[in-house]
């Protein structure tokens, strides 16, 4: 089964050119699967009938979304979890979907899968500003990130005590005027009423890596490794969203070895990793396994493949497609 959203999208594609906003070609995906002997059925999420026992032991590919507030993603999550409980085999697994546009769960996965063998970055996850006030023991400087956000949005560096409230309260703000007024009235008429927080958007505090020159965006489809060398802007610390990108440059194969270990650890057919070099040691800052960008595929003229233990730089054929990469990776 291939599940698509209300826009009839499956993942994202830049086939229409830079800045285009289209989904992948579903007909191509079905054709490529059929070439391998796998017929498929395409469904919108509301068409999934959870009471149908045919989903048990069936493979289910699905679309995520990055809509504002992750409202539709929240709905998709309900459908996927019910499918998994029915016995369907989700591609990728449910917990990897849960980490999409959710940096809090990403950091929990870091502790589950990577720490300390493949990552030494430490993060703290909070559900409110009050959680942070009670439990923060970090020294300055440190990085604060909202759970949702891409291309450097929702990322800030806290350098001293005076910046804590201005940065973290802003990032965690969940202010709603109606709720605030009702809560205020309750506090007046009920002497024992405890007021709720107006800062309940979850966020993370993470180690700051000083003198970072950039990172490597490694996008993997099966045995194909694409990458972007992303530089940090002057007087900034964020490579994502900087716009200073280089494609098809030489890369230390140790970075590819590390990316290979990461994807094997997470056991996903495809992934996107933001890899940094911290004092000579490789680490991963963020990772995604569903609905990540395809710029690395469309803007790269070459990719790497691991052939018999050796990394080989490959120039793909002109008819290579991102849909083909997705299907080959899954098969």
Coordinates of C-alpha atoms in Angstrom, one line a residue:
X1 CA 0.0 0.0 0.0
X2 CA 1.1 3.6 -0.8
X3 CA -0.6 6.2 1.4
X4 CA -0.8 9.7 0.1
X5 CA -2.1 12.9 1.7
X6 CA -5.0 15.2 0.8
X7 CA -2.9 16.9 -1.8
X8 CA -2.3 13.5 -3.4
X9 CA 1.4 13.9 -2.5
X10 CA 3.9 11.2 -1.8
X11 CA 7.0 12.8 -0.4
X12 CA 8.4 15.8 -2.2
X13 CA 10.2 16.4 -5.5
X14 CA 12.0 19.2 -7.2
X15 CA 11.6 17.7 -10.7
X16 CA 9.7 20.9 -11.7
X17 CA 12.8 23.0 -10.9
X18 CA 14.2 24.8 -7.8
X19 CA 11.4 26.1 -5.7
X20 CA 8.8 23.8 -7.2
X21 CA 6.3 22.3 -4.8
X22 CA 5.1 19.0 -6.1
X23 CA 5.0 15.4 -5.0
X24 CA 6.7 12.4 -6.5
X25 CA 5.2 10.6 -9.5
X26 CA 3.0 7.9 -8.0
X27 CA 2.6 6.2 -11.4
X28 CA 6.4 5.8 -11.6
X29 CA 6.6 4.4 -8.1
X30 CA 3.9 1.8 -8.9
X31 CA 5.6 0.9 -12.2
X32 CA 9.0 0.4 -10.5
X33 CA 7.5 -1.8 -7.8
X34 CA 5.7 -3.8 -10.5
X35 CA 9.0 -4.3 -12.3
X36 CA 10.2 -6.1 -9.2
X37 CA 7.0 -8.1 -9.0
X38 CA 5.3 -6.1 -6.3
X39 CA 1.8 -4.8 -7.2
X40 CA 0.6 -1.8 -5.1
X41 CA -2.5 0.0 -4.1
X42 CA -2.6 3.7 -3.6
X43 CA -4.9 5.1 -0.9
X44 CA -5.6 8.5 0.7
X45 CA -5.4 8.3 4.5
X46 CA -9.3 8.4 5.0
X47 CA -9.6 5.4 2.7
X48 CA -7.7 3.2 5.2
X49 CA -10.2 0.9 6.9
X50 CA -8.5 -0.2 10.1
X51 CA -11.0 -3.0 10.6
X52 CA -9.8 -4.7 7.4
X53 CA -7.5 -7.6 8.4
X54 CA -5.8 -7.5 5.0
X55 CA -3.4 -4.9 6.3
X56 CA -1.8 -7.5 8.6
X57 CA 1.7 -8.4 7.3
X58 CA 1.3 -6.0 4.4
X59 CA 3.9 -3.4 3.5
X60 CA 2.8 0.2 3.9
X61 CA 4.6 3.2 2.5
X62 CA 3.3 6.6 3.6
X63 CA 3.6 10.3 3.3
X64 CA 4.3 12.7 6.1
X65 CA 3.8 16.5 6.1
X66 CA 5.4 19.6 7.5
X67 CA 2.2 21.7 7.6
X68 CA 2.1 24.6 10.1
X69 CA 1.6 23.2 13.6
X70 CA 1.9 19.7 12.2
X71 CA -1.9 19.5 12.3
X72 CA -2.3 17.0 9.5
X73 CA 0.8 15.1 10.6
X74 CA -1.0 14.5 13.9
X75 CA -3.8 12.9 11.9
X76 CA -1.4 10.8 9.9
X77 CA 0.1 9.6 13.2
X78 CA -3.2 8.2 14.3
X79 CA -3.7 6.2 11.1
X80 CA -0.1 4.8 11.1
X81 CA -0.2 3.7 14.7
X82 CA -3.5 2.0 14.2
X83 CA -2.1 0.2 11.1
X84 CA 0.9 -0.9 13.1
X85 CA -1.4 -2.3 15.8
X86 CA -3.3 -4.1 13.1
X87 CA -0.1 -5.8 12.1
X88 CA 1.0 -3.8 9.0
X89 CA 4.7 -3.3 8.3
X90 CA 5.3 0.4 8.0
X91 CA 8.1 1.7 5.8
X92 CA 9.9 3.3 7.6
X93 CA 9.0 2.2 11.1
X94 CA 6.6 4.2 13.2
X95 CA 9.1 5.7 15.6
X96 CA 11.2 7.0 12.6
X97 CA 8.0 8.8 11.4
X98 CA 7.5 10.1 14.9
X99 CA 10.9 11.8 14.7
X100 CA 10.0 13.8 11.5
X101 CA 9.8 17.5 12.3
X102 CA 10.0 16.5 16.0
X103 CA 13.5 17.3 17.4
X104 CA 12.4 16.3 20.9
X105 CA 11.8 12.7 19.8
X106 CA 14.9 12.8 17.6
X107 CA 17.0 13.5 20.7
X108 CA 15.2 10.6 22.6
X109 CA 16.1 8.4 19.6
X110 CA 19.7 9.6 19.8
X111 CA 19.8 8.3 23.4
X112 CA 18.1 5.0 22.3
X113 CA 20.2 4.2 19.2
X114 CA 23.3 6.3 19.1
X115 CA 24.7 7.3 22.4
X116 CA 27.5 6.9 23.3
X117 CA 29.0 4.8 20.4
X118 CA 27.9 7.0 17.5
X119 CA 27.1 10.3 19.1
X120 CA 28.4 12.3 22.1
X121 CA 26.1 15.3 21.7
X122 CA 23.9 15.6 24.8
X123 CA 20.5 17.2 24.8
X124 CA 17.8 17.9 27.3
X125 CA 14.1 17.8 26.3
X126 CA 11.5 20.0 27.9
X127 CA 7.7 20.4 27.6
X128 CA 7.5 23.8 29.2
X129 CA 9.6 26.8 30.3
X130 CA 8.8 25.8 33.9
X131 CA 10.4 22.4 33.2
X132 CA 13.5 24.1 32.1
X133 CA 13.6 26.4 35.1
X134 CA 13.3 23.5 37.5
X135 CA 15.8 21.1 35.8
X136 CA 18.3 23.1 33.8
X137 CA 21.9 22.6 34.8
X138 CA 23.6 23.6 31.6
X139 CA 26.6 26.0 31.3
X140 CA 26.6 28.7 28.7
X141 CA 26.7 28.8 25.8
X142 CA 24.1 26.2 24.6
X143 CA 21.8 25.8 21.6
X144 CA 18.0 25.9 21.9
X145 CA 15.7 24.4 19.3
X146 CA 12.0 24.2 18.9
X147 CA 10.7 20.7 18.2
X148 CA 9.3 21.8 14.8
X149 CA 11.3 23.8 12.2
X150 CA 13.6 23.4 9.2
X151 CA 16.3 25.5 7.5
X152 CA 17.6 27.0 10.7
X153 CA 14.2 28.2 11.8
X154 CA 13.5 27.7 15.5
X155 CA 17.2 27.5 16.4
X156 CA 19.1 30.0 18.7
X157 CA 22.3 30.2 20.7
X158 CA 21.9 31.2 24.4
X159 CA 25.1 32.9 25.5
X160 CA 24.3 34.2 29.0
X161 CA 21.6 34.4 31.7
X162 CA 20.0 37.5 30.4
X163 CA 19.2 35.7 27.1
X164 CA 17.4 32.8 28.7
X165 CA 13.9 34.3 29.1
X166 CA 14.0 36.3 25.8
X167 CA 15.0 33.2 23.8
X168 CA 13.4 30.2 25.6
X169 CA 10.1 31.9 26.6
X170 CA 9.7 33.0 23.0
X171 CA 10.4 29.5 21.6
X172 CA 8.1 27.8 24.1
X173 CA 5.3 30.3 24.0
X174 CA 1.8 28.7 23.8
X175 CA -0.1 31.9 24.7
X176 CA -3.8 31.9 24.0
X177 CA -5.7 35.0 25.0
X178 CA -9.0 33.2 25.8
X179 CA -7.3 30.5 27.8
X180 CA -5.3 33.2 29.7
X181 CA -8.4 35.2 30.6
X182 CA -10.3 32.1 31.8
X183 CA -7.2 31.0 33.9
X184 CA -6.9 34.5 35.3
X185 CA -10.5 34.6 36.4
X186 CA -10.2 31.1 38.0
X187 CA -7.2 32.4 40.0
X188 CA -9.3 35.2 41.4
X189 CA -12.4 33.2 42.4
X190 CA -10.5 30.1 43.5
X191 CA -7.9 30.7 46.1
X192 CA -6.2 27.4 45.6
X193 CA -6.1 27.5 41.8
X194 CA -2.7 27.0 40.2
X195 CA -2.3 28.8 36.9
X196 CA -1.3 26.9 33.8
X197 CA 1.9 27.7 31.9
X198 CA 1.6 29.9 28.8
X199 CA 4.9 28.3 27.6
X200 CA 4.1 24.7 26.8
X201 CA 5.6 24.2 23.3
X202 CA 8.2 21.6 23.7
X203 CA 11.9 22.3 22.9
X204 CA 15.4 21.0 23.4
X205 CA 18.6 22.4 24.8
X206 CA 21.7 21.0 23.1
X207 CA 25.5 21.1 23.3
X208 CA 27.0 24.0 21.3
X209 CA 29.8 23.0 19.0
X210 CA 32.2 26.0 18.7
X211 CA 34.2 27.0 15.6
X212 CA 31.9 24.9 13.4
X213 CA 32.7 25.7 9.7
X214 CA 29.7 23.8 8.3
X215 CA 28.2 20.3 8.0
X216 CA 27.5 17.6 5.5
X217 CA 24.0 16.8 4.5
X218 CA 24.1 13.1 3.6
X219 CA 21.0 11.7 1.9
X220 CA 20.9 8.0 1.5
X221 CA 18.7 5.9 -0.7
X222 CA 19.7 2.2 -0.2
X223 CA 23.3 2.0 -1.4
X224 CA 23.3 5.5 -3.0
X225 CA 24.8 8.3 -0.9
X226 CA 24.3 11.9 -2.0
X227 CA 25.7 14.8 -0.1
X228 CA 25.8 18.6 0.2
X229 CA 28.8 20.4 1.8
X230 CA 27.0 23.3 3.7
X231 CA 29.0 26.2 5.0
X232 CA 28.2 28.4 8.0
X233 CA 27.5 32.1 7.3
X234 CA 29.8 34.7 8.8
X235 CA 28.9 35.4 12.4
X236 CA 26.5 32.5 12.5
X237 CA 26.7 28.9 13.8
X238 CA 24.0 27.3 11.6
X239 CA 24.8 25.5 8.3
X240 CA 21.2 24.5 7.6
X241 CA 19.5 27.4 5.7
X242 CA 22.7 29.3 5.1
X243 CA 22.4 28.9 1.3
X244 CA 26.2 28.4 1.0
X245 CA 26.1 24.9 -0.5
X246 CA 28.6 22.9 -2.6
X247 CA 27.8 19.8 -4.6
X248 CA 30.0 17.1 -6.2
X249 CA 33.1 18.1 -4.2
X250 CA 35.5 15.6 -2.7
X251 CA 34.4 14.1 0.6
X252 CA 36.4 12.1 3.2
X253 CA 35.1 8.5 3.0
X254 CA 35.2 8.3 6.7
X255 CA 32.1 10.5 6.7
X256 CA 30.4 8.0 4.3
X257 CA 31.5 5.2 6.6
X258 CA 29.9 7.0 9.5
X259 CA 26.7 7.7 7.6
X260 CA 26.5 4.0 6.7
X261 CA 26.8 3.0 10.4
X262 CA 24.0 5.5 11.2
X263 CA 21.5 4.2 8.7
X264 CA 22.3 0.6 9.6
X265 CA 21.7 1.4 13.3
X266 CA 18.3 2.9 12.5
X267 CA 17.4 0.2 10.0
X268 CA 15.8 2.5 7.5
X269 CA 15.8 2.1 3.6
X270 CA 16.5 5.9 3.3
X271 CA 17.5 8.7 5.5
X272 CA 18.9 12.3 5.7
X273 CA 21.7 13.0 8.2
X274 CA 23.3 16.4 9.1
X275 CA 26.8 15.3 10.0
X276 CA 29.5 17.5 11.7
X277 CA 33.1 17.2 12.6
X278 CA 33.6 18.2 16.2
X279 CA 37.3 18.4 17.3
X280 CA 38.1 15.7 14.7
X281 CA 35.2 13.4 15.8
X282 CA 32.2 12.8 13.6
X283 CA 28.7 13.4 15.1
X284 CA 25.2 13.8 13.8
X285 CA 23.2 16.9 14.7
X286 CA 19.8 16.0 13.1
X287 CA 18.3 13.2 11.1
X288 CA 15.1 12.4 9.2
X289 CA 13.7 9.2 7.6
X290 CA 10.6 10.4 5.9
X291 CA 9.6 13.3 3.6
X292 CA 13.1 15.0 3.6
X293 CA 14.2 17.3 0.9
X294 CA 15.4 16.1 -2.5
X295 CA 17.8 18.9 -3.4
X296 CA 20.8 16.6 -3.0
X297 CA 19.5 14.3 -5.7
X298 CA 18.4 17.0 -8.2
X299 CA 21.5 19.2 -7.7
X300 CA 24.2 16.6 -7.6
X301 CA 25.7 15.2 -10.7
X302 CA 27.3 12.3 -8.9
X303 CA 26.8 10.1 -5.8
X304 CA 28.7 7.5 -3.9
X305 CA 28.1 3.7 -3.7
X306 CA 29.7 1.2 -1.4
X307 CA 30.9 -1.6 -3.8
X308 CA 32.6 -4.6 -2.1
X309 CA 33.7 -2.5 0.8
X310 CA 35.1 0.4 -1.3
X311 CA 33.4 3.8 -1.9
X312 CA 33.0 4.5 -5.6
X313 CA 31.9 7.8 -7.1
X314 CA 29.2 7.2 -9.6
X315 CA 27.7 9.3 -12.4
X316 CA 24.1 8.1 -12.7
X317 CA 22.3 7.6 -16.0
X318 CA 20.3 10.5 -17.3
X319 CA 17.0 8.6 -16.8
X320 CA 17.6 8.0 -13.1
X321 CA 14.7 9.3 -10.9
X322 CA 14.2 9.9 -7.3
X323 CA 11.2 7.6 -7.4
X324 CA 13.5 4.8 -8.7
X325 CA 15.9 5.5 -5.8
X326 CA 13.0 5.2 -3.3
X327 CA 11.8 1.9 -4.7
X328 CA 15.2 0.3 -5.1
X329 CA 16.0 1.3 -1.5
X330 CA 12.9 -0.4 -0.2
X331 CA 13.2 -3.5 -2.3

